[in-house]
Amino acid sequence: VVVVQDASVLELKKALRRHIQLRQARQGGVQHLSWKYIWRTYHLTFAGEKLADDRKKLREYGIRNRDEVSFIKKLRK
């Protein structure tokens, strides 16, 4: 997924959403995903740190070119 150098976490989430929706459309998979459910159920993480603040820049988390972020399931309270 490509985002600008000084992108925020929110912009990364939007880019992920766009990328997955385009891939699903091309492959003919599930047409609708509930993103509200996904963001409520999973955290985006990088190097074991949750990307919790949507306004924070990716650079502040230490994310650079070709780094990988992953989804991790939120624990129930």
PDB file of N, CA and C in Angstrom:
ATOM      1  N   VAL A   1       0.858  -1.167   0.000  1.00  0.00           N
ATOM      2  CA  VAL A   1       0.000   0.000   0.000  1.00  0.00           C
ATOM      3  C   VAL A   1       0.903   1.228   0.000  1.00  0.00           C
ATOM      4  N   VAL A   2       0.557   2.188  -0.834  1.00  0.00           N
ATOM      5  CA  VAL A   2       1.377   3.382  -0.958  1.00  0.00           C
ATOM      6  C   VAL A   2       0.679   4.565  -0.304  1.00  0.00           C
ATOM      7  N   VAL A   3       1.420   5.264   0.565  1.00  0.00           N
ATOM      8  CA  VAL A   3       0.944   6.503   1.171  1.00  0.00           C
ATOM      9  C   VAL A   3       2.077   7.530   1.085  1.00  0.00           C
ATOM     10  N   VAL A   4       1.737   8.797   1.222  1.00  0.00           N
ATOM     11  CA  VAL A   4       2.742   9.851   1.160  1.00  0.00           C
ATOM     12  C   VAL A   4       3.683   9.771   2.368  1.00  0.00           C
ATOM     13  N   GLN A   5       4.836  10.426   2.273  1.00  0.00           N
ATOM     14  CA  GLN A   5       5.862  10.352   3.314  1.00  0.00           C
ATOM     15  C   GLN A   5       5.366  10.793   4.684  1.00  0.00           C
ATOM     16  N   ASP A   6       4.595  11.883   4.730  1.00  0.00           N
ATOM     17  CA  ASP A   6       4.153  12.396   6.033  1.00  0.00           C
ATOM     18  C   ASP A   6       2.694  12.043   6.321  1.00  0.00           C
ATOM     19  N   ALA A   7       2.299  10.828   5.964  1.00  0.00           N
ATOM     20  CA  ALA A   7       0.915  10.381   6.154  1.00  0.00           C
ATOM     21  C   ALA A   7       0.639  10.086   7.628  1.00  0.00           C
ATOM     22  N   SER A   8      -0.634  10.192   7.982  1.00  0.00           N
ATOM     23  CA  SER A   8      -1.058   9.846   9.341  1.00  0.00           C
ATOM     24  C   SER A   8      -1.573   8.405   9.356  1.00  0.00           C
ATOM     25  N   VAL A   9      -1.851   7.905  10.538  1.00  0.00           N
ATOM     26  CA  VAL A   9      -2.382   6.553  10.680  1.00  0.00           C
ATOM     27  C   VAL A   9      -3.736   6.447   9.982  1.00  0.00           C
ATOM     28  N   LEU A  10      -4.556   7.496  10.086  1.00  0.00           N
ATOM     29  CA  LEU A  10      -5.864   7.495   9.433  1.00  0.00           C
ATOM     30  C   LEU A  10      -5.722   7.362   7.911  1.00  0.00           C
ATOM     31  N   GLU A  11      -4.757   8.067   7.325  1.00  0.00           N
ATOM     32  CA  GLU A  11      -4.532   7.963   5.881  1.00  0.00           C
ATOM     33  C   GLU A  11      -4.069   6.556   5.502  1.00  0.00           C
ATOM     34  N   LEU A  12      -3.272   5.920   6.358  1.00  0.00           N
ATOM     35  CA  LEU A  12      -2.853   4.541   6.115  1.00  0.00           C
ATOM     36  C   LEU A  12      -4.060   3.605   6.137  1.00  0.00           C
ATOM     37  N   LYS A  13      -4.959   3.807   7.095  1.00  0.00           N
ATOM     38  CA  LYS A  13      -6.159   2.974   7.185  1.00  0.00           C
ATOM     39  C   LYS A  13      -7.022   3.127   5.936  1.00  0.00           C
ATOM     40  N   LYS A  14      -7.170   4.357   5.452  1.00  0.00           N
ATOM     41  CA  LYS A  14      -7.952   4.599   4.240  1.00  0.00           C
ATOM     42  C   LYS A  14      -7.301   3.940   3.035  1.00  0.00           C
ATOM     43  N   ALA A  15      -5.971   3.992   2.953  1.00  0.00           N
ATOM     44  CA  ALA A  15      -5.254   3.365   1.842  1.00  0.00           C
ATOM     45  C   ALA A  15      -5.404   1.841   1.893  1.00  0.00           C
ATOM     46  N   LEU A  16      -5.350   1.257   3.088  1.00  0.00           N
ATOM     47  CA  LEU A  16      -5.559  -0.187   3.239  1.00  0.00           C
ATOM     48  C   LEU A  16      -6.960  -0.578   2.783  1.00  0.00           C
ATOM     49  N   ARG A  17      -7.936   0.215   3.189  1.00  0.00           N
ATOM     50  CA  ARG A  17      -9.321  -0.048   2.808  1.00  0.00           C
ATOM     51  C   ARG A  17      -9.492  -0.020   1.289  1.00  0.00           C
ATOM     52  N   ARG A  18      -8.928   1.020   0.647  1.00  0.00           N
ATOM     53  CA  ARG A  18      -9.000   1.140  -0.812  1.00  0.00           C
ATOM     54  C   ARG A  18      -8.330  -0.039  -1.501  1.00  0.00           C
ATOM     55  N   HIS A  19      -7.142  -0.412  -1.023  1.00  0.00           N
ATOM     56  CA  HIS A  19      -6.379  -1.507  -1.616  1.00  0.00           C
ATOM     57  C   HIS A  19      -7.150  -2.833  -1.525  1.00  0.00           C
ATOM     58  N   ILE A  20      -7.690  -3.120  -0.358  1.00  0.00           N
ATOM     59  CA  ILE A  20      -8.404  -4.392  -0.165  1.00  0.00           C
ATOM     60  C   ILE A  20      -9.687  -4.426  -0.985  1.00  0.00           C
ATOM     61  N   GLN A  21     -10.403  -3.298  -1.053  1.00  0.00           N
ATOM     62  CA  GLN A  21     -11.632  -3.267  -1.846  1.00  0.00           C
ATOM     63  C   GLN A  21     -11.337  -3.469  -3.330  1.00  0.00           C
ATOM     64  N   LEU A  22     -10.267  -2.856  -3.838  1.00  0.00           N
ATOM     65  CA  LEU A  22      -9.894  -3.053  -5.243  1.00  0.00           C
ATOM     66  C   LEU A  22      -9.490  -4.497  -5.508  1.00  0.00           C
ATOM     67  N   ARG A  23      -8.732  -5.081  -4.587  1.00  0.00           N
ATOM     68  CA  ARG A  23      -8.316  -6.481  -4.763  1.00  0.00           C
ATOM     69  C   ARG A  23      -9.510  -7.423  -4.744  1.00  0.00           C
ATOM     70  N   GLN A  24     -10.454  -7.184  -3.836  1.00  0.00           N
ATOM     71  CA  GLN A  24     -11.663  -8.016  -3.767  1.00  0.00           C
ATOM     72  C   GLN A  24     -12.476  -7.894  -5.054  1.00  0.00           C
ATOM     73  N   ALA A  25     -12.587  -6.687  -5.593  1.00  0.00           N
ATOM     74  CA  ALA A  25     -13.347  -6.473  -6.822  1.00  0.00           C
ATOM     75  C   ALA A  25     -12.699  -7.211  -7.990  1.00  0.00           C
ATOM     76  N   ARG A  26     -11.369  -7.177  -8.058  1.00  0.00           N
ATOM     77  CA  ARG A  26     -10.657  -7.857  -9.153  1.00  0.00           C
ATOM     78  C   ARG A  26     -10.788  -9.366  -9.057  1.00  0.00           C
ATOM     79  N   GLN A  27     -10.718  -9.903  -7.842  1.00  0.00           N
ATOM     80  CA  GLN A  27     -10.759 -11.349  -7.655  1.00  0.00           C
ATOM     81  C   GLN A  27     -12.174 -11.898  -7.577  1.00  0.00           C
ATOM     82  N   GLY A  28     -13.151 -11.023  -7.518  1.00  0.00           N
ATOM     83  CA  GLY A  28     -14.538 -11.478  -7.449  1.00  0.00           C
ATOM     84  C   GLY A  28     -14.887 -12.082  -6.104  1.00  0.00           C
ATOM     85  N   GLY A  29     -14.240 -11.619  -5.055  1.00  0.00           N
ATOM     86  CA  GLY A  29     -14.499 -12.150  -3.716  1.00  0.00           C
ATOM     87  C   GLY A  29     -15.680 -11.464  -3.064  1.00  0.00           C
ATOM     88  N   VAL A  30     -15.644 -11.398  -1.750  1.00  0.00           N
ATOM     89  CA  VAL A  30     -16.703 -10.755  -0.977  1.00  0.00           C
ATOM     90  C   VAL A  30     -16.813  -9.297  -1.412  1.00  0.00           C
ATOM     91  N   GLN A  31     -18.022  -8.853  -1.703  1.00  0.00           N
ATOM     92  CA  GLN A  31     -18.206  -7.499  -2.208  1.00  0.00           C
ATOM     93  C   GLN A  31     -18.236  -6.450  -1.099  1.00  0.00           C
ATOM     94  N   HIS A  32     -18.665  -6.841   0.085  1.00  0.00           N
ATOM     95  CA  HIS A  32     -18.778  -5.850   1.160  1.00  0.00           C
ATOM     96  C   HIS A  32     -18.083  -6.342   2.420  1.00  0.00           C
ATOM     97  N   LEU A  33     -17.215  -5.510   2.963  1.00  0.00           N
ATOM     98  CA  LEU A  33     -16.608  -5.768   4.262  1.00  0.00           C
ATOM     99  C   LEU A  33     -17.058  -4.671   5.208  1.00  0.00           C
ATOM    100  N   SER A  34     -17.334  -5.043   6.436  1.00  0.00           N
ATOM    101  CA  SER A  34     -17.720  -4.049   7.427  1.00  0.00           C
ATOM    102  C   SER A  34     -16.455  -3.484   8.072  1.00  0.00           C
ATOM    103  N   TRP A  35     -16.031  -2.315   7.609  1.00  0.00           N
ATOM    104  CA  TRP A  35     -14.813  -1.706   8.131  1.00  0.00           C
ATOM    105  C   TRP A  35     -15.007  -1.219   9.555  1.00  0.00           C
ATOM    106  N   LYS A  36     -16.237  -0.863   9.894  1.00  0.00           N
ATOM    107  CA  LYS A  36     -16.532  -0.478  11.273  1.00  0.00           C
ATOM    108  C   LYS A  36     -16.220  -1.657  12.199  1.00  0.00           C
ATOM    109  N   TYR A  37     -16.613  -2.863  11.795  1.00  0.00           N
ATOM    110  CA  TYR A  37     -16.331  -4.072  12.569  1.00  0.00           C
ATOM    111  C   TYR A  37     -14.822  -4.346  12.627  1.00  0.00           C
ATOM    112  N   ILE A  38     -14.152  -4.210  11.494  1.00  0.00           N
ATOM    113  CA  ILE A  38     -12.712  -4.495  11.440  1.00  0.00           C
ATOM    114  C   ILE A  38     -11.941  -3.583  12.380  1.00  0.00           C
ATOM    115  N   TRP A  39     -12.213  -2.269  12.326  1.00  0.00           N
ATOM    116  CA  TRP A  39     -11.465  -1.338  13.184  1.00  0.00           C
ATOM    117  C   TRP A  39     -11.861  -1.473  14.648  1.00  0.00           C
ATOM    118  N   ARG A  40     -13.062  -1.981  14.922  1.00  0.00           N
ATOM    119  CA  ARG A  40     -13.490  -2.195  16.299  1.00  0.00           C
ATOM    120  C   ARG A  40     -12.856  -3.476  16.874  1.00  0.00           C
ATOM    121  N   THR A  41     -12.529  -4.440  15.998  1.00  0.00           N
ATOM    122  CA  THR A  41     -12.059  -5.748  16.429  1.00  0.00           C
ATOM    123  C   THR A  41     -10.542  -5.913  16.362  1.00  0.00           C
ATOM    124  N   TYR A  42      -9.884  -5.163  15.481  1.00  0.00           N
ATOM    125  CA  TYR A  42      -8.448  -5.335  15.271  1.00  0.00           C
ATOM    126  C   TYR A  42      -7.688  -4.026  15.448  1.00  0.00           C
ATOM    127  N   HIS A  43      -6.419  -4.150  15.867  1.00  0.00           N
ATOM    128  CA  HIS A  43      -5.484  -3.028  15.921  1.00  0.00           C
ATOM    129  C   HIS A  43      -4.510  -3.178  14.761  1.00  0.00           C
ATOM    130  N   LEU A  44      -4.049  -2.062  14.219  1.00  0.00           N
ATOM    131  CA  LEU A  44      -2.899  -2.091  13.328  1.00  0.00           C
ATOM    132  C   LEU A  44      -1.675  -1.996  14.226  1.00  0.00           C
ATOM    133  N   THR A  45      -0.655  -2.809  13.952  1.00  0.00           N
ATOM    134  CA  THR A  45       0.551  -2.768  14.761  1.00  0.00           C
ATOM    135  C   THR A  45       1.788  -2.679  13.890  1.00  0.00           C
ATOM    136  N   PHE A  46       2.837  -2.118  14.460  1.00  0.00           N
ATOM    137  CA  PHE A  46       4.146  -2.063  13.819  1.00  0.00           C
ATOM    138  C   PHE A  46       5.193  -2.290  14.894  1.00  0.00           C
ATOM    139  N   ALA A  47       6.014  -3.303  14.710  1.00  0.00           N
ATOM    140  CA  ALA A  47       7.084  -3.649  15.654  1.00  0.00           C
ATOM    141  C   ALA A  47       6.541  -3.801  17.082  1.00  0.00           C
ATOM    142  N   GLY A  48       5.383  -4.440  17.206  1.00  0.00           N
ATOM    143  CA  GLY A  48       4.800  -4.700  18.515  1.00  0.00           C
ATOM    144  C   GLY A  48       4.081  -3.521  19.143  1.00  0.00           C
ATOM    145  N   GLU A  49       4.046  -2.370  18.462  1.00  0.00           N
ATOM    146  CA  GLU A  49       3.387  -1.178  18.997  1.00  0.00           C
ATOM    147  C   GLU A  49       2.074  -0.944  18.255  1.00  0.00           C
ATOM    148  N   LYS A  50       1.005  -0.709  19.004  1.00  0.00           N
ATOM    149  CA  LYS A  50      -0.300  -0.445  18.399  1.00  0.00           C
ATOM    150  C   LYS A  50      -0.324   0.951  17.803  1.00  0.00           C
ATOM    151  N   LEU A  51      -0.876   1.074  16.606  1.00  0.00           N
ATOM    152  CA  LEU A  51      -1.040   2.378  15.969  1.00  0.00           C
ATOM    153  C   LEU A  51      -2.401   2.911  16.400  1.00  0.00           C
ATOM    154  N   ALA A  52      -2.473   3.391  17.626  1.00  0.00           N
ATOM    155  CA  ALA A  52      -3.748   3.732  18.253  1.00  0.00           C
ATOM    156  C   ALA A  52      -4.247   5.129  17.898  1.00  0.00           C
ATOM    157  N   ASP A  53      -3.353   6.087  17.750  1.00  0.00           N
ATOM    158  CA  ASP A  53      -3.747   7.475  17.516  1.00  0.00           C
ATOM    159  C   ASP A  53      -3.822   7.754  16.017  1.00  0.00           C
ATOM    160  N   ASP A  54      -5.045   7.963  15.512  1.00  0.00           N
ATOM    161  CA  ASP A  54      -5.253   8.183  14.071  1.00  0.00           C
ATOM    162  C   ASP A  54      -4.592   9.461  13.569  1.00  0.00           C
ATOM    163  N   ARG A  55      -4.387  10.441  14.446  1.00  0.00           N
ATOM    164  CA  ARG A  55      -3.805  11.716  14.008  1.00  0.00           C
ATOM    165  C   ARG A  55      -2.284  11.697  13.985  1.00  0.00           C
ATOM    166  N   LYS A  56      -1.687  10.731  14.631  1.00  0.00           N
ATOM    167  CA  LYS A  56      -0.229  10.660  14.723  1.00  0.00           C
ATOM    168  C   LYS A  56       0.371  10.268  13.371  1.00  0.00           C
ATOM    169  N   LYS A  57       1.496  10.857  13.026  1.00  0.00           N
ATOM    170  CA  LYS A  57       2.163  10.568  11.757  1.00  0.00           C
ATOM    171  C   LYS A  57       2.861   9.209  11.820  1.00  0.00           C
ATOM    172  N   LEU A  58       2.949   8.550  10.675  1.00  0.00           N
ATOM    173  CA  LEU A  58       3.613   7.249  10.616  1.00  0.00           C
ATOM    174  C   LEU A  58       5.089   7.383  11.000  1.00  0.00           C
ATOM    175  N   ARG A  59       5.680   8.502  10.646  1.00  0.00           N
ATOM    176  CA  ARG A  59       7.089   8.748  10.958  1.00  0.00           C
ATOM    177  C   ARG A  59       7.331   8.731  12.464  1.00  0.00           C
ATOM    178  N   GLU A  60       6.344   9.177  13.241  1.00  0.00           N
ATOM    179  CA  GLU A  60       6.479   9.196  14.694  1.00  0.00           C
ATOM    180  C   GLU A  60       6.524   7.783  15.285  1.00  0.00           C
ATOM    181  N   TYR A  61       5.936   6.820  14.573  1.00  0.00           N
ATOM    182  CA  TYR A  61       6.000   5.422  14.997  1.00  0.00           C
ATOM    183  C   TYR A  61       7.258   4.742  14.463  1.00  0.00           C
ATOM    184  N   GLY A  62       8.019   5.431  13.610  1.00  0.00           N
ATOM    185  CA  GLY A  62       9.234   4.859  13.044  1.00  0.00           C
ATOM    186  C   GLY A  62       8.990   4.052  11.781  1.00  0.00           C
ATOM    187  N   ILE A  63       7.829   4.239  11.151  1.00  0.00           N
ATOM    188  CA  ILE A  63       7.497   3.497   9.934  1.00  0.00           C
ATOM    189  C   ILE A  63       8.143   4.196   8.744  1.00  0.00           C
ATOM    190  N   ARG A  64       8.862   3.415   7.940  1.00  0.00           N
ATOM    191  CA  ARG A  64       9.554   3.939   6.766  1.00  0.00           C
ATOM    192  C   ARG A  64       9.131   3.150   5.534  1.00  0.00           C
ATOM    193  N   ASN A  65       9.791   3.398   4.408  1.00  0.00           N
ATOM    194  CA  ASN A  65       9.493   2.687   3.162  1.00  0.00           C
ATOM    195  C   ASN A  65       9.662   1.180   3.327  1.00  0.00           C
ATOM    196  N   ARG A  66       8.741   0.444   2.743  1.00  0.00           N
ATOM    197  CA  ARG A  66       8.760  -1.023   2.706  1.00  0.00           C
ATOM    198  C   ARG A  66       8.658  -1.699   4.072  1.00  0.00           C
ATOM    199  N   ASP A  67       8.211  -0.978   5.095  1.00  0.00           N
ATOM    200  CA  ASP A  67       7.960  -1.596   6.394  1.00  0.00           C
ATOM    201  C   ASP A  67       6.594  -2.274   6.359  1.00  0.00           C
ATOM    202  N   GLU A  68       6.425  -3.281   7.198  1.00  0.00           N
ATOM    203  CA  GLU A  68       5.165  -4.018   7.243  1.00  0.00           C
ATOM    204  C   GLU A  68       4.412  -3.699   8.520  1.00  0.00           C
ATOM    205  N   VAL A  69       3.133  -3.415   8.360  1.00  0.00           N
ATOM    206  CA  VAL A  69       2.238  -3.297   9.510  1.00  0.00           C
ATOM    207  C   VAL A  69       1.314  -4.500   9.479  1.00  0.00           C
ATOM    208  N   SER A  70       0.813  -4.888  10.626  1.00  0.00           N
ATOM    209  CA  SER A  70      -0.060  -6.056  10.654  1.00  0.00           C
ATOM    210  C   SER A  70      -1.272  -5.808  11.548  1.00  0.00           C
ATOM    211  N   PHE A  71      -2.267  -6.662  11.378  1.00  0.00           N
ATOM    212  CA  PHE A  71      -3.461  -6.608  12.199  1.00  0.00           C
ATOM    213  C   PHE A  71      -3.265  -7.538  13.386  1.00  0.00           C
ATOM    214  N   ILE A  72      -3.720  -7.096  14.550  1.00  0.00           N
ATOM    215  CA  ILE A  72      -3.704  -7.945  15.733  1.00  0.00           C
ATOM    216  C   ILE A  72      -5.080  -7.809  16.391  1.00  0.00           C
ATOM    217  N   LYS A  73      -5.622  -8.932  16.823  1.00  0.00           N
ATOM    218  CA  LYS A  73      -6.964  -8.925  17.414  1.00  0.00           C
ATOM    219  C   LYS A  73      -6.945  -8.226  18.767  1.00  0.00           C
ATOM    220  N   LYS A  74      -7.947  -7.379  18.991  1.00  0.00           N
ATOM    221  CA  LYS A  74      -8.067  -6.693  20.281  1.00  0.00           C
ATOM    222  C   LYS A  74      -8.536  -7.679  21.325  1.00  0.00           C
ATOM    223  N   LEU A  75      -8.040  -7.502  22.535  1.00  0.00           N
ATOM    224  CA  LEU A  75      -8.457  -8.357  23.645  1.00  0.00           C
ATOM    225  C   LEU A  75      -9.754  -7.808  24.231  1.00  0.00           C
ATOM    226  N   ARG A  76     -10.600  -8.718  24.687  1.00  0.00           N
ATOM    227  CA  ARG A  76     -11.839  -8.282  25.338  1.00  0.00           C
ATOM    228  C   ARG A  76     -11.548  -7.724  26.707  1.00  0.00           C
ATOM    229  N   LYS A  77     -12.374  -6.788  27.126  1.00  0.00           N
ATOM    230  CA  LYS A  77     -12.189  -6.188  28.453  1.00  0.00           C
ATOM    231  C   LYS A  77     -13.015  -6.898  29.482  1.00  0.00           C
TER     232      LYS A  77
END
